[in-house]
């Protein structure tokens, strides 16, 4: 619950929701606790929202479609996931995601800040707590 609230403060989920069309399918890859999916579902309960995270136990939102969509989607989000991957894994994932987008679809990618700012330190602290302390976030390397 604390991490869920911290993520709402440290990442502009509401602003991202405003950029995503209210209709059409969305696939949130690396959804974590489901912050974005929860906001999208509140905005339009009929919107087709798919979620995936390597650690399914983290998800704290119900009534969502779990896993990879069978058909192409309008929007894909990838928020603070790439830092957990090697360059080869990043390339493979991005290629896969582009192939899942409908023509004219949108891919939103957010990365963990690298510059030494309050956002960097807050993101670092949140991820450290989730990865090291609580063991909630995982990569394919463990």
Short mmCIF file of N, CA, C and O in Angstrom, two decimals:
data_model
loop_
_atom_site.label_atom_id
_atom_site.label_comp_id
_atom_site.label_asym_id
_atom_site.label_seq_id
_atom_site.Cartn_x
_atom_site.Cartn_y
_atom_site.Cartn_z
N UNK A 1 0.82 -1.20 0.00
CA UNK A 1 0.00 0.00 0.00
C UNK A 1 0.86 1.26 0.00
O UNK A 1 0.57 2.21 -0.71
N UNK A 2 1.94 1.26 0.80
CA UNK A 2 2.82 2.42 0.85
C UNK A 2 3.47 2.65 -0.51
O UNK A 2 3.51 3.78 -1.00
N UNK A 3 3.94 1.57 -1.12
CA UNK A 3 4.58 1.71 -2.44
C UNK A 3 3.57 2.23 -3.47
O UNK A 3 3.90 3.06 -4.31
N UNK A 4 2.34 1.76 -3.40
CA UNK A 4 1.28 2.21 -4.31
C UNK A 4 1.12 3.73 -4.20
O UNK A 4 1.09 4.44 -5.19
N UNK A 5 1.05 4.23 -2.99
CA UNK A 5 0.88 5.68 -2.77
C UNK A 5 2.13 6.46 -3.20
O UNK A 5 2.01 7.53 -3.79
N UNK A 6 3.31 5.93 -2.89
CA UNK A 6 4.55 6.61 -3.31
C UNK A 6 4.64 6.70 -4.83
O UNK A 6 5.07 7.71 -5.37
N UNK A 7 4.22 5.65 -5.52
CA UNK A 7 4.26 5.67 -6.99
C UNK A 7 3.32 6.72 -7.54
O UNK A 7 3.61 7.35 -8.55
N UNK A 8 2.19 6.93 -6.89
CA UNK A 8 1.24 7.96 -7.33
C UNK A 8 1.87 9.34 -7.22
O UNK A 8 1.58 10.23 -8.01
N UNK A 9 2.75 9.53 -6.23
CA UNK A 9 3.43 10.80 -6.03
C UNK A 9 4.60 10.97 -6.99
O UNK A 9 4.81 12.04 -7.56
N UNK A 10 5.37 9.91 -7.18
CA UNK A 10 6.63 10.02 -7.92
C UNK A 10 6.50 9.88 -9.43
O UNK A 10 7.43 10.22 -10.16
N UNK A 11 5.38 9.38 -9.92
CA UNK A 11 5.22 9.22 -11.36
C UNK A 11 3.92 9.91 -11.79
O UNK A 11 2.90 9.78 -11.13
N UNK A 12 3.95 10.62 -12.91
CA UNK A 12 2.75 11.37 -13.35
C UNK A 12 1.69 10.49 -14.02
O UNK A 12 1.37 10.65 -15.19
N UNK A 13 1.14 9.55 -13.26
CA UNK A 13 0.14 8.64 -13.83
C UNK A 13 -1.07 9.38 -14.38
O UNK A 13 -1.57 9.04 -15.45
N UNK A 14 -1.56 10.38 -13.67
CA UNK A 14 -2.76 11.10 -14.13
C UNK A 14 -2.49 11.81 -15.45
O UNK A 14 -3.36 11.82 -16.33
N UNK A 15 -1.31 12.36 -15.59
CA UNK A 15 -0.96 13.02 -16.85
C UNK A 15 -0.86 12.00 -17.98
O UNK A 15 -1.29 12.26 -19.10
N UNK A 16 -0.30 10.83 -17.68
CA UNK A 16 -0.21 9.77 -18.70
C UNK A 16 -1.60 9.30 -19.12
O UNK A 16 -1.86 9.10 -20.31
N UNK A 17 -2.49 9.16 -18.16
CA UNK A 17 -3.87 8.76 -18.47
C UNK A 17 -4.48 9.74 -19.48
O UNK A 17 -5.18 9.33 -20.41
N UNK A 18 -4.21 11.02 -19.31
CA UNK A 18 -4.75 12.03 -20.22
C UNK A 18 -4.19 11.90 -21.64
O UNK A 18 -4.82 12.36 -22.59
N UNK A 19 -3.04 11.28 -21.80
CA UNK A 19 -2.45 11.08 -23.13
C UNK A 19 -2.96 9.81 -23.82
O UNK A 19 -2.86 9.68 -25.03
N UNK A 20 -3.51 8.90 -23.05
CA UNK A 20 -3.99 7.61 -23.59
C UNK A 20 -5.45 7.75 -23.97
O UNK A 20 -6.27 8.19 -23.15
N UNK A 21 -5.81 7.39 -25.20
CA UNK A 21 -7.21 7.48 -25.61
C UNK A 21 -8.12 6.69 -24.66
O UNK A 21 -7.76 5.62 -24.18
N UNK A 22 -9.31 7.23 -24.42
CA UNK A 22 -10.26 6.61 -23.49
C UNK A 22 -10.92 5.37 -24.09
O UNK A 22 -11.57 4.61 -23.38
N UNK A 23 -10.78 5.18 -25.39
CA UNK A 23 -11.34 4.00 -26.06
C UNK A 23 -10.22 3.27 -26.78
O UNK A 23 -9.21 3.86 -27.13
N UNK A 24 -10.41 2.02 -26.99
CA UNK A 24 -9.36 1.20 -27.60
C UNK A 24 -8.65 0.40 -26.51
O UNK A 24 -8.79 0.66 -25.32
N UNK A 25 -7.86 -0.54 -26.94
CA UNK A 25 -7.20 -1.45 -26.00
C UNK A 25 -5.86 -0.90 -25.53
O UNK A 25 -5.16 -0.20 -26.25
N UNK A 26 -5.53 -1.24 -24.28
CA UNK A 26 -4.29 -0.82 -23.65
C UNK A 26 -3.61 -2.05 -23.05
O UNK A 26 -4.28 -2.88 -22.42
N UNK A 27 -2.30 -2.14 -23.23
CA UNK A 27 -1.52 -3.21 -22.61
C UNK A 27 -0.44 -2.55 -21.76
O UNK A 27 0.44 -1.88 -22.29
N UNK A 28 -0.52 -2.72 -20.45
CA UNK A 28 0.44 -2.16 -19.51
C UNK A 28 1.46 -3.25 -19.18
O UNK A 28 1.18 -4.14 -18.38
N UNK A 29 2.62 -3.16 -19.79
CA UNK A 29 3.68 -4.17 -19.63
C UNK A 29 4.58 -3.74 -18.48
O UNK A 29 5.10 -2.63 -18.48
N UNK A 30 4.76 -4.63 -17.50
CA UNK A 30 5.50 -4.26 -16.31
C UNK A 30 4.63 -3.41 -15.40
O UNK A 30 5.07 -2.41 -14.85
N UNK A 31 3.39 -3.83 -15.24
CA UNK A 31 2.36 -3.01 -14.58
C UNK A 31 2.60 -2.81 -13.09
O UNK A 31 1.97 -1.93 -12.49
N UNK A 32 3.48 -3.59 -12.50
CA UNK A 32 3.74 -3.42 -11.07
C UNK A 32 2.49 -3.64 -10.25
O UNK A 32 1.82 -4.66 -10.38
N UNK A 33 2.15 -2.66 -9.44
CA UNK A 33 0.98 -2.76 -8.57
C UNK A 33 -0.32 -2.46 -9.30
O UNK A 33 -1.40 -2.65 -8.76
N UNK A 34 -0.23 -1.96 -10.52
CA UNK A 34 -1.42 -1.69 -11.31
C UNK A 34 -1.95 -0.27 -11.20
O UNK A 34 -3.12 -0.01 -11.49
N UNK A 35 -1.08 0.67 -10.80
CA UNK A 35 -1.52 2.06 -10.64
C UNK A 35 -2.17 2.61 -11.91
O UNK A 35 -3.26 3.19 -11.86
N UNK A 36 -1.50 2.47 -13.03
CA UNK A 36 -2.02 3.01 -14.29
C UNK A 36 -3.32 2.33 -14.69
O UNK A 36 -4.30 3.00 -15.05
N UNK A 37 -3.35 1.02 -14.61
CA UNK A 37 -4.56 0.28 -14.99
C UNK A 37 -5.75 0.68 -14.12
O UNK A 37 -6.88 0.79 -14.61
N UNK A 38 -5.49 0.92 -12.86
CA UNK A 38 -6.56 1.32 -11.94
C UNK A 38 -7.15 2.67 -12.38
O UNK A 38 -8.36 2.83 -12.44
N UNK A 39 -6.28 3.62 -12.71
CA UNK A 39 -6.75 4.94 -13.15
C UNK A 39 -7.49 4.86 -14.48
O UNK A 39 -8.52 5.51 -14.67
N UNK A 40 -6.96 4.05 -15.40
CA UNK A 40 -7.63 3.89 -16.70
C UNK A 40 -9.00 3.25 -16.52
O UNK A 40 -9.97 3.65 -17.16
N UNK A 41 -9.08 2.25 -15.65
CA UNK A 41 -10.35 1.58 -15.38
C UNK A 41 -11.38 2.49 -14.74
O UNK A 41 -12.58 2.38 -15.01
N UNK A 42 -10.93 3.39 -13.90
CA UNK A 42 -11.85 4.36 -13.29
C UNK A 42 -12.39 5.33 -14.34
O UNK A 42 -13.55 5.70 -14.30
N UNK A 43 -11.51 5.73 -15.25
CA UNK A 43 -11.92 6.68 -16.28
C UNK A 43 -12.94 6.07 -17.23
O UNK A 43 -13.92 6.69 -17.61
N UNK A 44 -12.70 4.83 -17.65
CA UNK A 44 -13.60 4.15 -18.56
C UNK A 44 -13.64 2.66 -18.21
O UNK A 44 -12.79 1.89 -18.66
N UNK A 45 -14.62 2.25 -17.40
CA UNK A 45 -14.70 0.85 -16.97
C UNK A 45 -14.86 -0.14 -18.14
O UNK A 45 -14.57 -1.32 -17.97
N UNK A 46 -15.28 0.33 -19.31
CA UNK A 46 -15.44 -0.55 -20.46
C UNK A 46 -14.16 -0.69 -21.28
O UNK A 46 -14.11 -1.50 -22.20
N UNK A 47 -13.14 0.10 -20.98
CA UNK A 47 -11.92 0.04 -21.77
C UNK A 47 -11.25 -1.32 -21.60
O UNK A 47 -11.20 -1.88 -20.50
N UNK A 48 -10.75 -1.86 -22.69
CA UNK A 48 -10.08 -3.15 -22.69
C UNK A 48 -8.64 -2.94 -22.23
O UNK A 48 -7.82 -2.40 -22.95
N UNK A 49 -8.34 -3.35 -20.98
CA UNK A 49 -7.03 -3.13 -20.38
C UNK A 49 -6.39 -4.47 -20.05
O UNK A 49 -6.96 -5.28 -19.32
N UNK A 50 -5.20 -4.68 -20.59
CA UNK A 50 -4.41 -5.87 -20.31
C UNK A 50 -3.23 -5.45 -19.44
O UNK A 50 -2.67 -4.37 -19.62
N UNK A 51 -2.85 -6.31 -18.51
CA UNK A 51 -1.70 -6.02 -17.65
C UNK A 51 -0.78 -7.22 -17.62
O UNK A 51 -1.22 -8.37 -17.75
N UNK A 52 0.50 -6.93 -17.46
CA UNK A 52 1.48 -8.00 -17.28
C UNK A 52 2.61 -7.49 -16.41
O UNK A 52 3.08 -6.37 -16.59
N UNK A 53 3.04 -8.32 -15.48
CA UNK A 53 4.25 -8.07 -14.70
C UNK A 53 4.90 -9.42 -14.44
O UNK A 53 4.18 -10.41 -14.25
N UNK A 54 6.22 -9.43 -14.45
CA UNK A 54 6.92 -10.69 -14.22
C UNK A 54 6.60 -11.26 -12.84
O UNK A 54 6.69 -12.44 -12.61
N UNK A 55 6.19 -10.39 -11.92
CA UNK A 55 5.82 -10.80 -10.57
C UNK A 55 4.33 -10.54 -10.36
O UNK A 55 3.93 -9.48 -9.89
N UNK A 56 3.52 -11.51 -10.72
CA UNK A 56 2.06 -11.36 -10.69
C UNK A 56 1.52 -11.08 -9.29
O UNK A 56 0.45 -10.50 -9.14
N UNK A 57 2.25 -11.47 -8.26
CA UNK A 57 1.77 -11.28 -6.89
C UNK A 57 1.68 -9.81 -6.50
O UNK A 57 0.98 -9.47 -5.56
N UNK A 58 2.40 -8.95 -7.22
CA UNK A 58 2.39 -7.52 -6.88
C UNK A 58 1.08 -6.83 -7.22
O UNK A 58 0.70 -5.87 -6.57
N UNK A 59 0.41 -7.30 -8.23
CA UNK A 59 -0.75 -6.61 -8.76
C UNK A 59 -1.83 -6.45 -7.70
O UNK A 59 -2.23 -7.41 -7.06
N UNK A 60 -2.28 -5.20 -7.51
CA UNK A 60 -3.27 -4.91 -6.49
C UNK A 60 -4.58 -4.38 -7.09
O UNK A 60 -5.31 -3.67 -6.44
N UNK A 61 -4.85 -4.72 -8.33
CA UNK A 61 -6.07 -4.26 -8.98
C UNK A 61 -6.78 -5.49 -9.54
O UNK A 61 -6.17 -6.35 -10.15
N UNK A 62 -8.08 -5.56 -9.32
CA UNK A 62 -8.86 -6.70 -9.80
C UNK A 62 -9.56 -6.36 -11.11
O UNK A 62 -9.57 -5.22 -11.55
N UNK A 63 -10.16 -7.36 -11.70
CA UNK A 63 -10.99 -7.22 -12.91
C UNK A 63 -10.21 -6.71 -14.12
O UNK A 63 -10.72 -5.91 -14.90
N UNK A 64 -8.99 -7.17 -14.27
CA UNK A 64 -8.19 -6.82 -15.43
C UNK A 64 -7.84 -8.08 -16.20
O UNK A 64 -7.85 -9.18 -15.65
N UNK A 65 -7.53 -7.91 -17.47
CA UNK A 65 -7.11 -9.05 -18.29
C UNK A 65 -5.61 -9.24 -18.08
O UNK A 65 -4.82 -8.34 -18.34
N UNK A 66 -5.23 -10.41 -17.61
CA UNK A 66 -3.83 -10.70 -17.30
C UNK A 66 -3.13 -11.31 -18.52
O UNK A 66 -3.69 -12.15 -19.19
N UNK A 67 -1.91 -10.88 -18.77
CA UNK A 67 -1.09 -11.50 -19.79
C UNK A 67 -1.04 -10.72 -21.09
O UNK A 67 -1.41 -9.56 -21.17
N UNK A 68 -0.58 -11.40 -22.11
CA UNK A 68 -0.41 -10.78 -23.43
C UNK A 68 -1.71 -10.85 -24.21
O UNK A 68 -2.33 -11.91 -24.31
N UNK A 69 -2.14 -9.73 -24.78
CA UNK A 69 -3.36 -9.74 -25.60
C UNK A 69 -3.17 -10.64 -26.82
O UNK A 69 -2.08 -10.73 -27.37
N UNK A 70 -4.24 -11.29 -27.23
CA UNK A 70 -4.18 -12.18 -28.40
C UNK A 70 -4.17 -11.38 -29.70
O UNK A 70 -3.65 -11.82 -30.71
N UNK A 71 -4.75 -10.19 -29.67
CA UNK A 71 -4.81 -9.36 -30.88
C UNK A 71 -3.98 -8.09 -30.67
O UNK A 71 -3.47 -7.83 -29.58
N UNK A 72 -3.87 -7.30 -31.73
CA UNK A 72 -3.11 -6.05 -31.66
C UNK A 72 -3.83 -5.04 -30.77
O UNK A 72 -5.06 -5.07 -30.66
N UNK A 73 -3.08 -4.15 -30.15
CA UNK A 73 -3.65 -3.16 -29.23
C UNK A 73 -3.37 -1.74 -29.72
O UNK A 73 -2.48 -1.52 -30.53
N UNK A 74 -4.16 -0.80 -29.21
CA UNK A 74 -4.01 0.61 -29.58
C UNK A 74 -2.86 1.30 -28.85
O UNK A 74 -2.20 2.17 -29.40
N UNK A 75 -2.68 0.93 -27.59
CA UNK A 75 -1.68 1.61 -26.75
C UNK A 75 -0.95 0.59 -25.90
O UNK A 75 -1.56 -0.32 -25.34
N UNK A 76 0.36 0.78 -25.79
CA UNK A 76 1.19 -0.03 -24.90
C UNK A 76 1.97 0.92 -24.00
O UNK A 76 2.50 1.93 -24.46
N UNK A 77 2.03 0.58 -22.71
CA UNK A 77 2.84 1.35 -21.78
C UNK A 77 3.92 0.46 -21.18
O UNK A 77 3.69 -0.73 -20.91
N UNK A 78 5.08 1.04 -20.97
CA UNK A 78 6.23 0.35 -20.41
C UNK A 78 6.89 1.35 -19.45
O UNK A 78 7.66 2.20 -19.86
N UNK A 79 6.54 1.24 -18.18
CA UNK A 79 6.95 2.25 -17.20
C UNK A 79 8.00 1.68 -16.25
O UNK A 79 7.73 0.71 -15.53
N UNK A 80 9.16 2.30 -16.25
CA UNK A 80 10.25 1.94 -15.33
C UNK A 80 10.53 0.44 -15.32
O UNK A 80 10.64 -0.18 -14.25
N UNK A 81 10.67 -0.14 -16.49
CA UNK A 81 10.94 -1.57 -16.63
C UNK A 81 12.33 -1.82 -17.21
O UNK A 81 13.04 -2.74 -16.78
N UNK A 82 12.74 -1.01 -18.15
CA UNK A 82 13.95 -1.30 -18.91
C UNK A 82 15.22 -1.35 -18.08
O UNK A 82 16.17 -2.05 -18.44
N UNK A 83 15.25 -0.67 -16.96
CA UNK A 83 16.46 -0.68 -16.13
C UNK A 83 16.77 -2.08 -15.58
O UNK A 83 17.89 -2.36 -15.17
N UNK A 84 15.78 -2.95 -15.56
CA UNK A 84 15.94 -4.31 -15.06
C UNK A 84 16.50 -5.27 -16.11
O UNK A 84 16.73 -6.43 -15.81
N UNK A 85 16.73 -4.79 -17.34
CA UNK A 85 17.06 -5.67 -18.45
C UNK A 85 18.42 -5.34 -19.06
O UNK A 85 18.89 -4.22 -18.98
N UNK A 86 18.98 -6.38 -19.71
CA UNK A 86 20.20 -6.16 -20.49
C UNK A 86 19.81 -5.45 -21.79
O UNK A 86 18.62 -5.42 -22.16
N UNK A 87 20.79 -4.93 -22.51
CA UNK A 87 20.50 -4.27 -23.79
C UNK A 87 19.83 -5.22 -24.77
O UNK A 87 18.91 -4.84 -25.48
N UNK A 88 20.28 -6.47 -24.80
CA UNK A 88 19.69 -7.46 -25.71
C UNK A 88 18.23 -7.72 -25.35
O UNK A 88 17.36 -7.78 -26.22
N UNK A 89 17.94 -7.84 -24.07
CA UNK A 89 16.56 -8.06 -23.62
C UNK A 89 15.69 -6.85 -23.95
O UNK A 89 14.53 -7.02 -24.36
N UNK A 90 16.23 -5.66 -23.77
CA UNK A 90 15.48 -4.44 -24.09
C UNK A 90 15.09 -4.43 -25.56
O UNK A 90 13.94 -4.14 -25.90
N UNK A 91 16.04 -4.72 -26.43
CA UNK A 91 15.78 -4.73 -27.86
C UNK A 91 14.72 -5.75 -28.23
O UNK A 91 13.77 -5.44 -28.97
N UNK A 92 14.83 -6.96 -27.70
CA UNK A 92 13.84 -8.01 -27.98
C UNK A 92 12.45 -7.59 -27.51
O UNK A 92 11.46 -7.80 -28.21
N UNK A 93 12.38 -7.02 -26.31
CA UNK A 93 11.08 -6.60 -25.78
C UNK A 93 10.47 -5.50 -26.63
O UNK A 93 9.29 -5.57 -27.00
N UNK A 94 11.24 -4.49 -26.97
CA UNK A 94 10.71 -3.38 -27.77
C UNK A 94 10.26 -3.85 -29.15
O UNK A 94 9.22 -3.42 -29.65
N UNK A 95 11.00 -4.78 -29.76
CA UNK A 95 10.58 -5.34 -31.05
C UNK A 95 9.23 -6.06 -30.89
O UNK A 95 8.34 -5.91 -31.73
N UNK A 96 9.10 -6.84 -29.83
CA UNK A 96 7.85 -7.57 -29.59
C UNK A 96 6.69 -6.59 -29.39
O UNK A 96 5.59 -6.78 -29.92
N UNK A 97 6.93 -5.54 -28.62
CA UNK A 97 5.86 -4.58 -28.35
C UNK A 97 5.43 -3.85 -29.61
O UNK A 97 4.23 -3.66 -29.84
N UNK A 98 6.38 -3.45 -30.45
CA UNK A 98 6.01 -2.78 -31.70
C UNK A 98 5.16 -3.68 -32.58
O UNK A 98 4.24 -3.21 -33.25
N UNK A 99 5.43 -4.97 -32.56
CA UNK A 99 4.64 -5.92 -33.37
C UNK A 99 3.22 -6.10 -32.83
O UNK A 99 2.34 -6.54 -33.54
N UNK A 100 2.99 -5.77 -31.55
CA UNK A 100 1.66 -5.91 -30.94
C UNK A 100 0.80 -4.65 -31.10
O UNK A 100 -0.36 -4.65 -30.71
N UNK A 101 1.38 -3.58 -31.65
CA UNK A 101 0.63 -2.34 -31.82
C UNK A 101 -0.15 -2.32 -33.12
O UNK A 101 0.35 -2.72 -34.18
N UNK A 102 -1.37 -1.81 -33.05
CA UNK A 102 -2.14 -1.55 -34.26
C UNK A 102 -1.47 -0.42 -35.02
O UNK A 102 -0.76 0.40 -34.44
N UNK A 103 -1.74 -0.36 -36.31
CA UNK A 103 -1.21 0.74 -37.12
C UNK A 103 -1.68 2.07 -36.52
O UNK A 103 -2.86 2.24 -36.24
N UNK A 104 -0.74 2.98 -36.30
CA UNK A 104 -1.08 4.26 -35.69
C UNK A 104 -1.17 4.21 -34.17
O UNK A 104 -1.52 5.20 -33.53
N UNK A 105 -0.84 3.04 -33.60
CA UNK A 105 -0.90 2.89 -32.15
C UNK A 105 0.22 3.66 -31.45
O UNK A 105 1.13 4.19 -32.09
N UNK A 106 0.12 3.72 -30.13
CA UNK A 106 1.07 4.48 -29.34
C UNK A 106 1.82 3.57 -28.37
O UNK A 106 1.21 2.68 -27.76
N UNK A 107 3.12 3.83 -28.23
CA UNK A 107 3.94 3.15 -27.24
C UNK A 107 4.51 4.22 -26.32
O UNK A 107 5.21 5.13 -26.78
N UNK A 108 4.17 4.14 -25.03
CA UNK A 108 4.69 5.07 -24.04
C UNK A 108 5.75 4.35 -23.22
O UNK A 108 5.46 3.32 -22.62
N UNK A 109 6.96 4.89 -23.21
CA UNK A 109 8.06 4.31 -22.45
C UNK A 109 8.55 5.34 -21.44
O UNK A 109 8.86 6.47 -21.82
N UNK A 110 8.61 4.94 -20.18
CA UNK A 110 9.17 5.80 -19.14
C UNK A 110 10.38 5.09 -18.55
O UNK A 110 10.34 3.87 -18.34
N UNK A 111 11.42 5.84 -18.31
CA UNK A 111 12.64 5.24 -17.75
C UNK A 111 12.92 5.84 -16.38
O UNK A 111 12.52 6.95 -16.08
N UNK A 112 13.61 5.07 -15.55
CA UNK A 112 14.03 5.56 -14.25
C UNK A 112 15.01 6.71 -14.49
O UNK A 112 15.94 6.57 -15.27
N UNK A 113 14.79 7.85 -13.84
CA UNK A 113 15.67 9.00 -14.06
C UNK A 113 17.13 8.67 -13.74
O UNK A 113 17.41 7.93 -12.81
N UNK A 114 18.04 9.24 -14.50
CA UNK A 114 19.46 9.03 -14.28
C UNK A 114 20.13 10.26 -13.65
O UNK A 114 21.15 10.13 -13.00
N UNK A 115 19.56 11.44 -13.90
CA UNK A 115 20.16 12.64 -13.32
C UNK A 115 19.89 12.68 -11.83
O UNK A 115 18.88 12.18 -11.36
N UNK A 116 20.80 13.26 -11.09
CA UNK A 116 20.69 13.30 -9.63
C UNK A 116 19.72 14.41 -9.22
O UNK A 116 20.09 15.56 -9.05
N UNK A 117 18.45 14.06 -9.11
CA UNK A 117 17.40 14.99 -8.73
C UNK A 117 16.53 14.32 -7.67
O UNK A 117 16.72 13.15 -7.36
N UNK A 118 15.56 15.05 -7.15
CA UNK A 118 14.67 14.43 -6.16
C UNK A 118 13.93 13.26 -6.78
O UNK A 118 13.68 12.26 -6.12
N UNK A 119 13.59 13.37 -8.07
CA UNK A 119 12.89 12.27 -8.75
C UNK A 119 13.76 11.03 -8.85
O UNK A 119 13.29 9.90 -8.67
N UNK A 120 15.04 11.25 -9.12
CA UNK A 120 15.99 10.13 -9.19
C UNK A 120 16.07 9.42 -7.85
O UNK A 120 15.96 8.21 -7.76
N UNK A 121 16.27 10.20 -6.78
CA UNK A 121 16.44 9.60 -5.46
C UNK A 121 15.16 8.94 -4.97
O UNK A 121 15.19 7.87 -4.35
N UNK A 122 14.01 9.52 -5.27
CA UNK A 122 12.75 8.90 -4.88
C UNK A 122 12.52 7.60 -5.64
O UNK A 122 12.14 6.58 -5.06
N UNK A 123 12.77 7.61 -6.96
CA UNK A 123 12.63 6.38 -7.75
C UNK A 123 13.60 5.32 -7.27
O UNK A 123 13.24 4.14 -7.13
N UNK A 124 14.84 5.73 -6.99
CA UNK A 124 15.86 4.79 -6.51
C UNK A 124 15.41 4.16 -5.19
O UNK A 124 15.49 2.95 -5.01
N UNK A 125 14.92 4.99 -4.25
CA UNK A 125 14.49 4.49 -2.95
C UNK A 125 13.33 3.52 -3.10
O UNK A 125 13.32 2.44 -2.50
N UNK A 126 12.34 3.88 -3.90
CA UNK A 126 11.18 3.00 -4.11
C UNK A 126 11.62 1.66 -4.68
O UNK A 126 11.17 0.61 -4.23
N UNK A 127 12.46 1.70 -5.70
CA UNK A 127 12.89 0.46 -6.33
C UNK A 127 13.76 -0.35 -5.38
O UNK A 127 13.67 -1.57 -5.33
N UNK A 128 14.61 0.31 -4.60
CA UNK A 128 15.45 -0.40 -3.64
C UNK A 128 14.57 -1.13 -2.63
O UNK A 128 14.81 -2.30 -2.33
N UNK A 129 13.56 -0.45 -2.12
CA UNK A 129 12.65 -1.08 -1.15
C UNK A 129 11.96 -2.28 -1.79
O UNK A 129 11.91 -3.37 -1.22
N UNK A 130 11.42 -2.12 -3.00
CA UNK A 130 10.68 -3.20 -3.65
C UNK A 130 11.57 -4.36 -4.07
O UNK A 130 11.19 -5.52 -3.95
N UNK A 131 12.79 -4.06 -4.54
CA UNK A 131 13.68 -5.11 -5.04
C UNK A 131 14.45 -5.77 -3.90
O UNK A 131 14.44 -6.99 -3.73
N UNK A 132 15.14 -4.97 -3.13
CA UNK A 132 16.06 -5.51 -2.12
C UNK A 132 15.39 -5.85 -0.79
O UNK A 132 15.62 -6.90 -0.23
N UNK A 133 14.58 -4.94 -0.30
CA UNK A 133 14.01 -5.11 1.03
C UNK A 133 12.81 -6.05 1.03
O UNK A 133 12.72 -6.96 1.83
N UNK A 134 11.88 -5.82 0.08
CA UNK A 134 10.65 -6.61 0.07
C UNK A 134 10.68 -7.76 -0.93
O UNK A 134 9.84 -8.64 -0.88
N UNK A 135 11.63 -7.73 -1.86
CA UNK A 135 11.71 -8.80 -2.86
C UNK A 135 10.51 -8.85 -3.77
O UNK A 135 10.15 -9.90 -4.28
N UNK A 136 9.87 -7.71 -4.01
CA UNK A 136 8.63 -7.67 -4.81
C UNK A 136 8.87 -7.49 -6.29
O UNK A 136 8.07 -7.91 -7.10
N UNK A 137 9.92 -6.79 -6.67
CA UNK A 137 10.20 -6.56 -8.09
C UNK A 137 11.32 -7.48 -8.51
O UNK A 137 12.32 -7.58 -7.82
N UNK A 138 11.13 -8.13 -9.65
CA UNK A 138 12.12 -9.09 -10.11
C UNK A 138 12.43 -8.83 -11.58
O UNK A 138 11.64 -8.27 -12.30
N UNK A 139 13.59 -9.29 -11.97
CA UNK A 139 13.93 -9.30 -13.39
C UNK A 139 14.14 -10.76 -13.75
O UNK A 139 14.10 -11.64 -12.90
N UNK A 140 14.36 -11.04 -15.01
CA UNK A 140 14.59 -12.43 -15.41
C UNK A 140 15.88 -12.97 -14.81
O UNK A 140 16.06 -14.17 -14.70
N UNK A 141 16.79 -12.08 -14.40
CA UNK A 141 18.01 -12.51 -13.74
C UNK A 141 17.77 -12.81 -12.25
O UNK A 141 18.62 -13.31 -11.58
N UNK A 142 16.58 -12.46 -11.75
CA UNK A 142 16.28 -12.69 -10.34
C UNK A 142 16.12 -11.40 -9.67
O UNK A 142 15.69 -11.07 -8.72
#
